Amino acid sequence: MGCRALLLLPFLSLGAATTIRSRSETLSSLSLPTNPTPDPAVAYSYSVLYFEQKVDHFGFSDSRTFKQRYLKADKHWKRDGGSILFYTGNEGDIVWFCNNTGFMWDVAEDMKAMLIFAEHRYYGESLPFGEDTFKDSQHLNFLTSEQALADFAELIRHLKGTIPGAEGQPVIAIGGSYGGMLAAWFRMKYPHIVVGALAASAPIWQFEDLTPCGMFMKIVTEDFRKSGPHCSESIHGSWNAINRLSRTESGLNWLTETLHLCSPLTSGDIPNLKEWMAETWVNLAMVDYPYEANFLQPLPAWPIKVVCQYLENSNVSDTVLLQNIFQALNIYYNYSGQAKCLNISQTATSRLGSMGWSYQSCTEMVMPFCTNGVDDMFEPYLWDLEKFSNECFQQWGVKPQPHWITTLYGGKNISSHTNIIFSNGDLDPWSGGGVNKDISDTLVAVYIPQAAHHLDLRANTAFDPSAVLSSRLLEVKYMKTWIEDFYRNAKWQP
Ligand SMILES: *[C@@H]1O[C@H](CO)[C@@H](O)[C@H](O)[C@H]1NC(C)=O
Ligand SMILES: *[C@@H]1O[C@H](CO)[C@@H](O)[C@H](O)[C@H]1NC(C)=O
Ligand SMILES: *[C@@H]1O[C@H](CO)[C@@H](O)[C@H](O)[C@H]1NC(C)=O
Ligand SMILES: *[C@@H]1O[C@H](CO)[C@@H](O)[C@H](O)[C@H]1NC(C)=O
Ligand SMILES: *[C@@H]1O[C@H](CO)[C@@H](O)[C@H](O)[C@H]1NC(C)=O
């Protein structure tokens, strides 16, 4: 079966963290524009540029280069007292991330900021070897977070060296999910290049044993449990219902038909069918946004509530239960009414680079996940590094290095760093592996009730819970402090 994408697709607060209860409680002096609709009516306007990067930043014998794509928007940028907001691109098409990071566009004017969105190598158009990029482990060898950070550093030096007025300005790294981890790590490794980082929904502790492996799916389950009566129980019961129905040929045919699947199920497909369903529930948990949106798929507002309307009766026959499950899946796959059939090989937007991420998960980004079927609504699944490692070797010819990320970036021992905001939403399953409590005065957590995966990086809308609006204002406040500190210190230089 290989490394199926289950739980490998990233995207990615409480108590002592900055839990924000009401908008009026904080920061009334700051304000951000509020868009009347979640999707900007006018497309964002930017220039598309390319920068020549070395394929290998960490050796001297390889002089090959490739073109990294980046986007630049400088409408609100001021040479005097301005700033540069730099999106550390993650595992997908940078235009898609740009479209879904309205926060940066909303704050640009207030921060007199130039916006840069840098594409991550091996994703979108930034393929080091064109068609051969994913051919084999030799070509994939330069796909690492370290190389990506070095690309960002080189790009910033280039921008500062070529744009008059940019040189003396502070740069802030901003990213979400894996991009949020990159933003945080960029500040840790290159503090002379960025004055601070906003790391949204960045599960930097989803490695080794820093977070219990069951946490992620527990949060997914909790989202469904809270969104409707018997909702998580229905899903919990569906796995055995599928097992029973799939024992016979006629049961398999019935499932194919009832779930409107594109191709007929065989008994060998059942594990894939169940993983596809599980991944669908996970994706819904990530994008449980308060308004109609199209991130992974077009979806209604609060999609889990909508899904759960079909799953209120858990004490029903196997066939009724699976018919209900179909209605629920159909919300995720067919909200637009365009789907001809449901394809168990597809779960999310093709804007994500699933090949690149599969390789990264098999090398550096080794995130242990498990379920027990008691604290969560899934079938029990043990984290088995050896099995995972063998699958990775089969697929990519490489073996995972589960210790490397913590060795490189410190795991929990990061208190010597400064100026990083870690924001997480309580609905987001990735929040379990995130930083949800302040580590120091300048490594701060912003925990956002009623928020899914990096909702704070999306555009301000009238539909956002007030806690999300005030979290964004708080993030702006921190960023302005870093910028002020930068300019204050700059004055002392000769
Ligand atoms: C980004 O948004 C524009 C304008 O809405 C749209 O035309 C384009 O297809 C989007 N691109 C991606 C990659 O999402
Ligand atoms: C489930 O339904 C059956 C028959 O409709 C009923 O006898 C049983 O008590 C129900 N169980 C629960 C837990 O509601
Ligand atoms: C998707 O929705 C449309 C409109 O309701 C319906 O005609 C179509 O059969 C649905 N597709 C699937 C796969 O169920
Ligand atoms: C299902 O998805 C897979 C993977 O994207 C694709 O290769 C296949 O053609 C799709 N099948 C149908 C019937 O759309
Ligand atoms: C962090 O510090 C603890 C206690 O000193 C140590 O056990 C652990 O190995 C350290 N982690 C890393 C990644 O250095």
Coordinates of C-alpha atoms and ligand atoms in Angstrom, one line a residue:
M1 CA 0.0 0.0 0.0
G2 CA 3.0 2.3 0.4
C3 CA 3.0 5.7 2.1
R4 CA -0.6 6.6 1.5
A5 CA -1.1 10.2 2.3
L6 CA -3.1 9.5 5.4
L7 CA -2.0 11.9 8.1
L8 CA 0.9 12.9 6.1
L9 CA -0.8 15.9 4.5
P10 CA 0.0 18.8 6.7
F11 CA -1.6 21.9 7.1
L12 CA -1.6 22.1 9.8
S13 CA -5.0 27.2 22.7
L14 CA -5.3 27.4 26.2
G15 CA -4.8 28.2 29.7
A16 CA -1.6 30.0 30.2
A17 CA -1.5 31.0 26.6
T18 CA -3.1 34.2 25.5
T19 CA -6.7 33.1 25.3
I20 CA -8.7 35.9 24.0
R21 CA -12.3 36.2 25.0
S22 CA -13.7 39.2 23.5
R23 CA -12.7 41.7 21.0
S24 CA -13.2 44.7 23.2
E25 CA -11.0 43.3 25.9
T26 CA -7.8 44.1 24.0
L27 CA -6.2 46.4 21.6
S28 CA -9.1 48.7 20.9
S29 CA -6.7 51.2 19.4
L30 CA -5.8 48.9 16.6
S31 CA -8.0 48.0 13.8
L32 CA -8.0 46.0 10.6
P33 CA -10.2 46.2 7.6
T34 CA -13.1 43.8 7.6
N35 CA -13.9 42.3 4.3
P36 CA -17.6 41.9 3.7
T37 CA -17.1 38.5 2.1
P38 CA -14.5 35.8 2.9
D39 CA -13.2 35.5 -0.6
P40 CA -11.8 38.8 -1.9
A41 CA -13.9 39.9 -4.8
V42 CA -10.9 41.5 -6.5
A43 CA -8.0 39.2 -6.9
Y44 CA -4.9 40.2 -5.1
S45 CA -2.5 42.0 -7.3
Y46 CA 1.2 41.1 -7.3
S47 CA 4.1 40.5 -9.6
V48 CA 5.4 37.0 -10.3
L49 CA 9.2 36.9 -10.2
Y50 CA 11.9 34.2 -10.3
F51 CA 15.2 34.0 -8.5
E52 CA 18.1 31.8 -9.3
Q53 CA 19.0 29.5 -6.4
K54 CA 21.7 27.0 -5.9
V55 CA 20.4 23.4 -5.9
D56 CA 22.7 22.6 -3.0
H57 CA 23.5 25.4 -0.4
F58 CA 25.6 23.1 1.7
G59 CA 28.4 21.9 -0.5
F60 CA 30.8 23.4 -3.0
S61 CA 31.1 20.8 -5.8
D62 CA 27.6 21.2 -7.2
S63 CA 27.0 24.4 -9.2
R64 CA 23.6 23.6 -10.6
T65 CA 20.8 26.1 -10.1
F66 CA 17.0 26.4 -10.5
K67 CA 14.5 29.1 -10.6
Q68 CA 12.5 29.8 -7.4
R69 CA 9.2 31.5 -7.9
Y70 CA 8.1 34.3 -5.6
L71 CA 5.4 36.9 -5.5
K72 CA 5.8 40.6 -4.7
A73 CA 3.2 43.2 -3.8
D74 CA 4.4 46.6 -2.9
K75 CA 1.4 48.8 -3.2
H76 CA 1.4 49.9 0.4
W77 CA 5.1 49.6 0.9
K78 CA 6.9 52.8 2.3
R79 CA 10.6 53.3 2.0
D80 CA 10.4 55.4 5.1
G81 CA 9.7 53.3 8.2
G82 CA 8.3 50.4 6.2
S83 CA 8.7 46.7 6.7
I84 CA 8.8 43.4 4.7
L85 CA 6.4 40.6 5.4
F86 CA 7.9 37.4 4.1
Y87 CA 5.7 34.3 3.7
T88 CA 7.8 31.2 4.1
G89 CA 6.1 29.0 1.5
N90 CA 5.2 25.4 2.3
E91 CA 4.2 22.3 0.5
G92 CA 2.2 23.6 -2.4
D93 CA 1.6 26.2 -5.1
I94 CA 2.6 29.6 -3.7
V95 CA -0.3 31.4 -5.5
W96 CA -2.7 29.2 -3.6
F97 CA -1.1 30.1 -0.3
C98 CA -1.1 33.7 -1.3
N99 CA -4.8 33.5 -2.0
N100 CA -5.5 32.0 1.4
T101 CA -3.3 34.4 3.4
G102 CA -5.6 37.4 3.4
F103 CA -4.2 38.5 6.8
M104 CA -1.0 39.7 5.2
W105 CA -3.0 41.7 2.6
D106 CA -5.2 43.2 5.4
V107 CA -2.2 44.4 7.4
A108 CA 0.0 45.6 4.6
E109 CA -1.2 49.2 4.6
D110 CA -1.0 49.6 8.4
M111 CA 2.5 48.2 8.5
K112 CA 3.7 50.0 5.4
A113 CA 4.7 46.6 4.2
M114 CA 6.0 45.0 1.1
L115 CA 4.6 41.5 0.8
I116 CA 6.8 38.6 -0.4
F117 CA 5.5 35.1 -0.9
A118 CA 8.3 32.7 -1.6
E119 CA 7.6 29.3 -3.1
H120 CA 9.2 26.3 -1.4
R121 CA 11.6 24.3 -3.6
Y122 CA 10.1 21.1 -5.1
Y123 CA 6.6 22.6 -5.1
G124 CA 4.5 24.6 -7.5
E125 CA 6.7 25.9 -10.3
S126 CA 9.9 25.8 -8.2
L127 CA 11.0 22.4 -9.4
P128 CA 14.8 22.0 -9.4
F129 CA 14.9 19.4 -12.1
G130 CA 11.8 20.0 -14.1
E131 CA 10.1 16.7 -15.0
D132 CA 12.8 14.7 -13.4
T133 CA 12.3 16.4 -10.0
F134 CA 10.6 13.4 -8.4
K135 CA 12.3 10.7 -10.4
D136 CA 14.5 9.2 -7.7
S137 CA 16.2 9.8 -4.4
Q138 CA 19.2 11.4 -6.2
H139 CA 16.9 14.1 -7.6
L140 CA 15.0 14.4 -4.3
N141 CA 18.1 14.7 -2.2
F142 CA 17.9 18.5 -2.0
L143 CA 14.4 18.6 -0.6
T144 CA 14.9 19.5 3.0
S145 CA 13.8 22.2 5.4
E146 CA 17.4 23.4 5.7
Q147 CA 17.7 24.0 2.0
A148 CA 14.4 25.7 1.9
L149 CA 15.4 28.1 4.7
A150 CA 18.7 28.8 2.9
D151 CA 16.7 29.7 -0.2
F152 CA 14.6 32.1 1.9
A153 CA 17.8 33.7 3.3
E154 CA 19.4 34.1 -0.1
L155 CA 16.2 35.5 -1.6
I156 CA 16.0 38.1 1.2
R157 CA 19.6 39.2 0.7
H158 CA 18.8 39.5 -3.0
L159 CA 15.8 41.6 -2.4
K160 CA 17.6 43.9 0.0
G161 CA 20.5 44.2 -2.4
T162 CA 18.4 45.1 -5.4
I163 CA 15.3 47.1 -4.2
P164 CA 16.4 50.6 -3.2
G165 CA 15.1 51.3 0.3
A166 CA 14.6 47.7 1.3
E167 CA 18.1 47.2 2.7
G168 CA 17.5 49.1 6.0
Q169 CA 14.1 47.5 6.7
P170 CA 13.0 44.8 9.1
V171 CA 11.7 41.5 7.7
I172 CA 9.1 39.4 9.5
A173 CA 8.6 35.7 8.6
I174 CA 5.0 34.5 8.4
G175 CA 3.8 31.1 7.6
G176 CA 1.1 28.5 8.4
S177 CA 1.2 24.8 9.1
Y178 CA 4.6 23.4 7.7
G179 CA 5.1 27.0 6.6
G180 CA 4.6 28.1 10.2
M181 CA 7.3 25.7 11.3
L182 CA 9.5 27.1 8.7
A183 CA 8.8 30.7 9.8
A184 CA 9.7 29.8 13.4
W185 CA 12.8 27.8 12.4
F186 CA 13.8 30.6 10.1
R187 CA 13.9 33.1 13.0
M188 CA 15.8 30.5 15.1
K189 CA 18.5 29.9 12.5
Y190 CA 18.7 33.3 10.8
P191 CA 17.9 35.9 13.5
H192 CA 20.1 38.4 11.7
I193 CA 17.8 38.2 8.7
V194 CA 14.3 38.3 10.2
V195 CA 13.4 40.3 13.3
G196 CA 10.6 37.9 14.3
A197 CA 8.2 35.2 13.1
L198 CA 4.5 34.5 13.1
A199 CA 4.2 30.8 13.2
A200 CA 0.5 29.9 12.7
S201 CA -0.7 26.4 13.4
A202 CA 2.9 25.2 13.4
P203 CA 3.2 21.7 15.0
I204 CA 6.9 22.0 15.8
W205 CA 6.4 19.4 18.6
Q206 CA 4.7 16.7 16.5
F207 CA 8.0 14.9 16.4
E208 CA 9.4 11.9 18.3
D209 CA 7.7 11.7 21.7
L210 CA 7.3 15.4 22.3
T211 CA 3.5 15.0 21.9
P212 CA 1.5 11.8 22.6
C213 CA 0.9 10.2 19.2
G214 CA -2.9 9.9 19.9
M215 CA -3.4 13.6 20.4
F216 CA -4.1 14.6 16.8
M217 CA -7.0 12.1 16.2
K218 CA -8.4 12.9 19.7
I219 CA -8.8 16.5 18.7
V220 CA -10.4 15.5 15.4
T221 CA -12.8 13.3 17.3
E222 CA -13.6 16.1 19.8
D223 CA -14.5 18.4 16.9
F224 CA -17.1 15.9 15.7
R225 CA -18.3 15.1 19.2
K226 CA -19.0 18.8 19.8
S227 CA -20.7 19.4 16.5
G228 CA -23.8 17.2 16.8
P229 CA -25.4 14.5 18.8
H230 CA -24.0 11.0 18.3
C231 CA -21.8 12.3 15.4
S232 CA -18.5 10.8 16.5
E233 CA -20.3 7.6 17.6
S234 CA -21.8 7.2 14.1
I235 CA -18.3 7.5 12.6
H236 CA -16.9 5.2 15.2
G237 CA -19.5 2.6 14.3
S238 CA -19.0 2.9 10.6
W239 CA -15.7 0.9 10.5
N240 CA -17.2 -2.3 11.7
A241 CA -20.3 -1.7 9.5
I242 CA -17.9 -1.5 6.5
N243 CA -16.1 -4.7 7.7
R244 CA -19.4 -6.6 7.9
L245 CA -20.7 -5.4 4.6
S246 CA -17.5 -6.0 2.7
R247 CA -17.5 -9.7 3.5
T248 CA -19.6 -10.6 0.5
E249 CA -19.6 -9.7 -3.1
S250 CA -23.0 -8.2 -2.9
G251 CA -22.0 -6.2 0.1
L252 CA -19.1 -4.7 -1.8
N253 CA -21.3 -3.9 -4.8
W254 CA -23.8 -2.2 -2.4
L255 CA -21.0 -0.1 -0.9
T256 CA -19.7 0.9 -4.3
E257 CA -23.2 2.0 -5.3
T258 CA -24.2 3.6 -2.0
L259 CA -21.0 5.6 -1.7
H260 CA -21.2 6.6 -5.4
L261 CA -17.6 5.5 -5.9
C262 CA -15.8 5.9 -9.2
S263 CA -14.5 2.4 -9.4
P264 CA -15.9 -0.9 -8.0
L265 CA -14.6 -1.9 -4.6
T266 CA -12.8 -5.2 -4.1
S267 CA -12.1 -6.6 -0.7
G268 CA -8.5 -5.5 -1.2
D269 CA -9.6 -1.9 -1.4
I270 CA -11.2 -1.8 2.0
P271 CA -8.2 -0.5 3.9
N272 CA -7.8 2.3 1.4
L273 CA -11.5 3.1 1.6
K274 CA -11.3 3.4 5.4
E275 CA -8.1 5.5 5.2
W276 CA -9.8 7.8 2.6
M277 CA -12.8 8.3 4.9
A278 CA -10.5 8.9 7.9
E279 CA -8.6 11.4 6.0
T280 CA -11.8 13.1 4.9
W281 CA -12.8 13.5 8.6
V282 CA -9.3 14.9 9.4
N283 CA -9.4 17.4 6.6
L284 CA -12.8 18.6 7.7
A285 CA -11.4 19.2 11.2
M286 CA -8.6 21.3 9.7
V287 CA -10.9 23.4 7.6
D288 CA -13.9 23.8 10.0
Y289 CA -14.0 27.5 9.2
P290 CA -16.9 29.8 10.3
Y291 CA -17.8 30.8 6.7
E292 CA -18.2 29.2 3.3
A293 CA -14.7 28.8 2.0
N294 CA -12.6 26.9 -0.6
F295 CA -9.3 25.8 0.9
L296 CA -9.0 22.0 0.4
Q297 CA -12.5 21.8 -1.1
P298 CA -15.5 24.2 -1.5
L299 CA -17.4 23.8 1.8
P300 CA -20.2 25.4 3.7
A301 CA -19.7 27.5 6.9
W302 CA -18.9 25.2 9.9
P303 CA -18.8 22.2 7.7
I304 CA -18.6 19.7 10.5
K305 CA -21.9 20.9 11.9
V306 CA -23.4 20.3 8.4
V307 CA -21.9 16.9 8.2
C308 CA -23.1 15.9 11.6
Q309 CA -26.7 16.6 10.7
Y310 CA -26.6 13.4 8.8
L311 CA -25.0 11.4 11.6
E312 CA -27.4 12.0 14.5
N313 CA -28.5 8.4 14.7
S314 CA -25.8 6.0 15.6
N315 CA -28.0 3.1 16.6
V316 CA -29.1 2.1 13.2
S317 CA -28.6 -0.8 10.8
D318 CA -25.3 -1.0 8.9
T319 CA -26.9 0.0 5.7
V320 CA -28.7 3.0 7.1
L321 CA -25.5 4.1 8.8
L322 CA -23.5 3.8 5.6
Q323 CA -26.1 5.7 3.7
N324 CA -25.8 8.5 6.3
I325 CA -22.0 8.4 6.0
F326 CA -22.4 8.9 2.3
Q327 CA -24.5 12.0 2.8
A328 CA -21.7 13.3 5.1
L329 CA -18.9 12.5 2.7
N330 CA -21.0 14.1 -0.1
I331 CA -20.8 17.5 1.8
Y332 CA -17.0 17.4 1.6
Y333 CA -16.7 16.0 -2.0
N334 CA -19.8 17.5 -3.6
Y335 CA -20.8 20.8 -2.0
S336 CA -20.5 22.4 -5.4
G337 CA -22.8 19.7 -6.9
Q338 CA -20.2 19.0 -9.6
A339 CA -18.9 15.6 -8.5
K340 CA -19.7 12.8 -10.9
C341 CA -18.5 10.1 -8.5
L342 CA -16.3 9.9 -5.4
N343 CA -12.7 8.8 -5.9
I344 CA -11.1 7.1 -3.0
S345 CA -7.6 8.1 -4.3
Q346 CA -8.4 11.8 -3.9
T347 CA -9.0 13.8 -0.8
A348 CA -7.7 17.3 -1.2
T349 CA -6.8 20.0 -3.6
S350 CA -4.2 19.3 -6.3
R351 CA -2.6 22.6 -5.3
L352 CA -0.7 20.6 -2.6
G353 CA 2.4 18.8 -3.7
S354 CA 1.6 15.4 -2.3
M355 CA 4.7 13.8 -3.9
G356 CA 7.1 16.2 -2.2
W357 CA 5.4 15.9 1.1
S358 CA 5.3 12.2 1.0
Y359 CA 9.1 12.3 0.5
Q360 CA 9.6 14.9 3.3
S361 CA 7.5 12.7 5.6
C362 CA 9.7 9.8 4.8
T363 CA 12.9 11.7 5.6
E364 CA 12.9 14.7 8.0
M365 CA 9.2 15.2 8.8
V366 CA 8.5 12.0 10.7
M367 CA 5.4 12.6 12.7
P368 CA 4.2 9.7 14.8
F369 CA 0.4 9.3 14.8
C370 CA -1.7 6.6 16.5
T371 CA -5.3 5.8 17.5
N372 CA -6.9 3.5 20.0
G373 CA -10.5 3.6 19.1
V374 CA -11.4 4.5 22.7
D375 CA -10.3 8.1 23.1
D376 CA -11.0 8.6 19.4
M377 CA -13.5 7.6 16.8
F378 CA -11.1 5.6 14.6
E379 CA -10.0 2.0 14.4
P380 CA -7.0 1.3 16.6
Y381 CA -3.7 2.0 14.8
L382 CA -0.3 1.7 16.4
W383 CA 2.6 3.9 15.3
D384 CA 5.2 1.4 13.9
L385 CA 8.4 3.2 12.9
E386 CA 9.9 0.1 11.4
K387 CA 6.9 -0.6 9.1
F388 CA 6.7 3.1 8.2
S389 CA 10.4 3.0 7.4
N390 CA 10.1 0.0 5.2
E391 CA 7.3 1.6 3.3
C392 CA 9.3 4.7 2.8
F393 CA 12.2 2.7 1.5
Q394 CA 10.0 0.9 -1.0
Q395 CA 8.5 4.1 -2.2
W396 CA 11.4 6.5 -2.2
G397 CA 14.6 4.5 -1.6
V398 CA 15.3 6.4 1.6
K399 CA 14.7 5.8 5.3
P400 CA 13.3 8.3 7.8
Q401 CA 15.6 10.0 10.3
P402 CA 13.1 10.7 13.1
H403 CA 15.7 12.4 15.4
W404 CA 17.0 14.9 12.9
I405 CA 14.4 17.6 13.2
T406 CA 14.7 17.8 17.0
T407 CA 18.5 17.7 16.8
L408 CA 18.4 20.5 14.2
Y409 CA 15.8 22.7 15.7
G410 CA 15.9 21.9 19.4
G411 CA 12.7 20.1 20.2
K412 CA 11.4 21.6 23.4
N413 CA 14.7 23.3 24.2
I414 CA 14.1 26.5 22.4
S415 CA 14.0 29.1 25.2
S416 CA 17.2 30.8 24.0
H417 CA 15.3 32.1 21.0
T418 CA 13.2 35.3 20.8
N419 CA 10.4 37.0 18.9
I420 CA 8.2 34.1 17.7
I421 CA 4.4 34.1 18.0
F422 CA 3.0 30.6 18.0
S423 CA -0.7 30.7 17.2
N424 CA -3.1 27.8 17.3
G425 CA -6.8 27.2 17.1
D426 CA -8.5 24.8 19.4
L427 CA -10.4 23.1 16.6
D428 CA -7.2 22.4 14.7
P429 CA -5.9 18.8 15.2
W430 CA -2.4 20.2 14.6
S431 CA -2.7 22.4 17.7
G432 CA -1.9 19.2 19.7
G433 CA 1.7 19.4 18.5
G434 CA 1.9 23.1 18.7
V435 CA 3.2 25.6 21.3
N436 CA 0.2 26.6 23.4
K437 CA 1.8 28.2 26.4
D438 CA 4.2 31.1 26.5
I439 CA 7.8 29.9 26.7
S440 CA 9.2 33.3 27.5
D441 CA 8.2 37.0 27.2
T442 CA 9.1 36.9 23.5
L443 CA 8.2 33.3 22.6
V444 CA 4.5 33.7 23.0
A445 CA 1.5 31.5 22.4
V446 CA -1.8 32.8 21.0
Y447 CA -4.5 30.1 21.5
I448 CA -7.6 30.9 19.6
P449 CA -11.0 29.4 20.6
Q450 CA -13.3 28.4 17.8
A451 CA -10.5 28.5 15.2
A452 CA -9.4 25.7 12.8
H453 CA -6.2 25.4 10.9
H454 CA -4.5 28.8 10.7
L455 CA -7.7 30.7 10.5
D456 CA -5.8 33.7 11.8
L457 CA -3.9 33.9 8.5
R458 CA -7.0 34.2 6.5
A459 CA -8.6 37.5 5.6
N460 CA -10.6 39.3 8.2
T461 CA -14.3 38.8 7.7
A462 CA -17.5 39.7 9.4
F463 CA -18.1 36.0 10.0
D464 CA -15.0 35.5 12.1
P465 CA -15.5 34.8 15.8
S466 CA -14.4 37.8 17.8
A467 CA -11.6 35.8 19.4
V468 CA -10.1 35.4 15.9
L469 CA -10.3 39.1 15.2
S470 CA -8.7 40.0 18.4
S471 CA -5.9 37.4 17.9
R472 CA -5.0 39.0 14.6
L473 CA -4.8 42.4 16.3
L474 CA -2.6 40.9 19.0
E475 CA -0.3 39.4 16.4
V476 CA 0.0 42.8 14.7
K477 CA 0.8 44.4 18.0
Y478 CA 3.7 42.0 18.6
M479 CA 5.0 42.5 15.0
K480 CA 4.9 46.3 15.4
T481 CA 6.9 46.0 18.6
W482 CA 9.7 44.1 16.8
I483 CA 9.7 46.7 14.0
E484 CA 9.9 49.5 16.5
D485 CA 12.8 47.8 18.3
F486 CA 14.5 47.3 15.0
Y487 CA 14.3 51.0 14.1
R488 CA 15.2 52.1 17.6
N489 CA 18.4 50.0 17.6
A490 CA 19.2 51.0 14.0
K491 CA 19.5 54.6 15.2
W492 CA 22.5 53.7 17.3
Q493 CA 24.5 52.4 14.4
P494 CA 27.1 54.6 12.9
Ligands
LIG1 C1 -6.0 32.6 -6.8 O1 -7.1 33.5 -6.8 C2 -7.4 34.0 -8.1 C3 -8.4 35.0 -8.0 O2 -9.5 34.6 -7.3 C4 -7.8 32.8 -9.0 O3 -8.1 33.2 -10.3 C5 -6.7 31.7 -9.0 O4 -7.1 30.6 -9.7 C6 -6.3 31.3 -7.6 N1 -5.1 30.5 -7.7 C7 -4.9 29.5 -7.0 C8 -3.6 28.7 -7.3 O5 -5.6 29.1 -6.0
LIG2 C1 -30.9 0.6 19.6 O1 -32.1 0.3 18.9 C2 -32.7 -0.9 19.3 C3 -33.8 -1.3 18.3 O2 -34.3 -0.1 17.7 C4 -33.2 -0.8 20.7 O3 -33.7 -2.0 21.2 C5 -32.0 -0.4 21.6 O4 -32.4 -0.2 22.9 C6 -31.2 0.8 21.1 N1 -30.0 1.0 21.8 C7 -29.6 2.2 22.3 C8 -28.3 2.2 23.0 O5 -30.3 3.2 22.2
LIG3 C1 -23.4 15.7 -6.6 O1 -24.5 16.6 -6.4 C2 -25.3 16.7 -7.6 C3 -26.4 17.7 -7.3 O2 -27.0 17.5 -6.1 C4 -25.9 15.3 -7.9 O3 -26.7 15.4 -9.1 C5 -24.8 14.3 -8.1 O4 -25.3 13.0 -8.3 C6 -23.9 14.3 -6.9 N1 -22.7 13.5 -7.1 C7 -22.5 12.4 -6.4 C8 -21.2 11.7 -6.6 O5 -23.2 12.0 -5.5
LIG4 C1 -9.1 8.9 -9.2 O1 -8.0 9.6 -8.7 C2 -6.8 9.1 -9.2 C3 -5.6 9.8 -8.5 O2 -5.7 11.2 -8.6 C4 -6.7 9.3 -10.7 O3 -5.5 8.7 -11.3 C5 -7.9 8.5 -11.3 O4 -8.0 8.8 -12.7 C6 -9.2 9.0 -10.7 N1 -10.3 8.2 -11.2 C7 -11.4 8.7 -11.7 C8 -12.4 7.7 -12.2 O5 -11.6 9.9 -11.8
LIG5 C1 16.3 19.0 25.7 O1 16.7 19.0 27.0 C2 16.5 17.8 27.7 C3 16.9 18.0 29.2 O2 18.2 18.5 29.2 C4 17.2 16.6 27.1 O3 16.9 15.4 27.8 C5 16.8 16.5 25.6 O4 17.5 15.5 25.0 C6 17.0 17.8 24.9 N1 16.5 17.7 23.6 C7 17.1 18.1 22.5 C8 16.4 17.9 21.2 O5 18.3 18.5 22.5

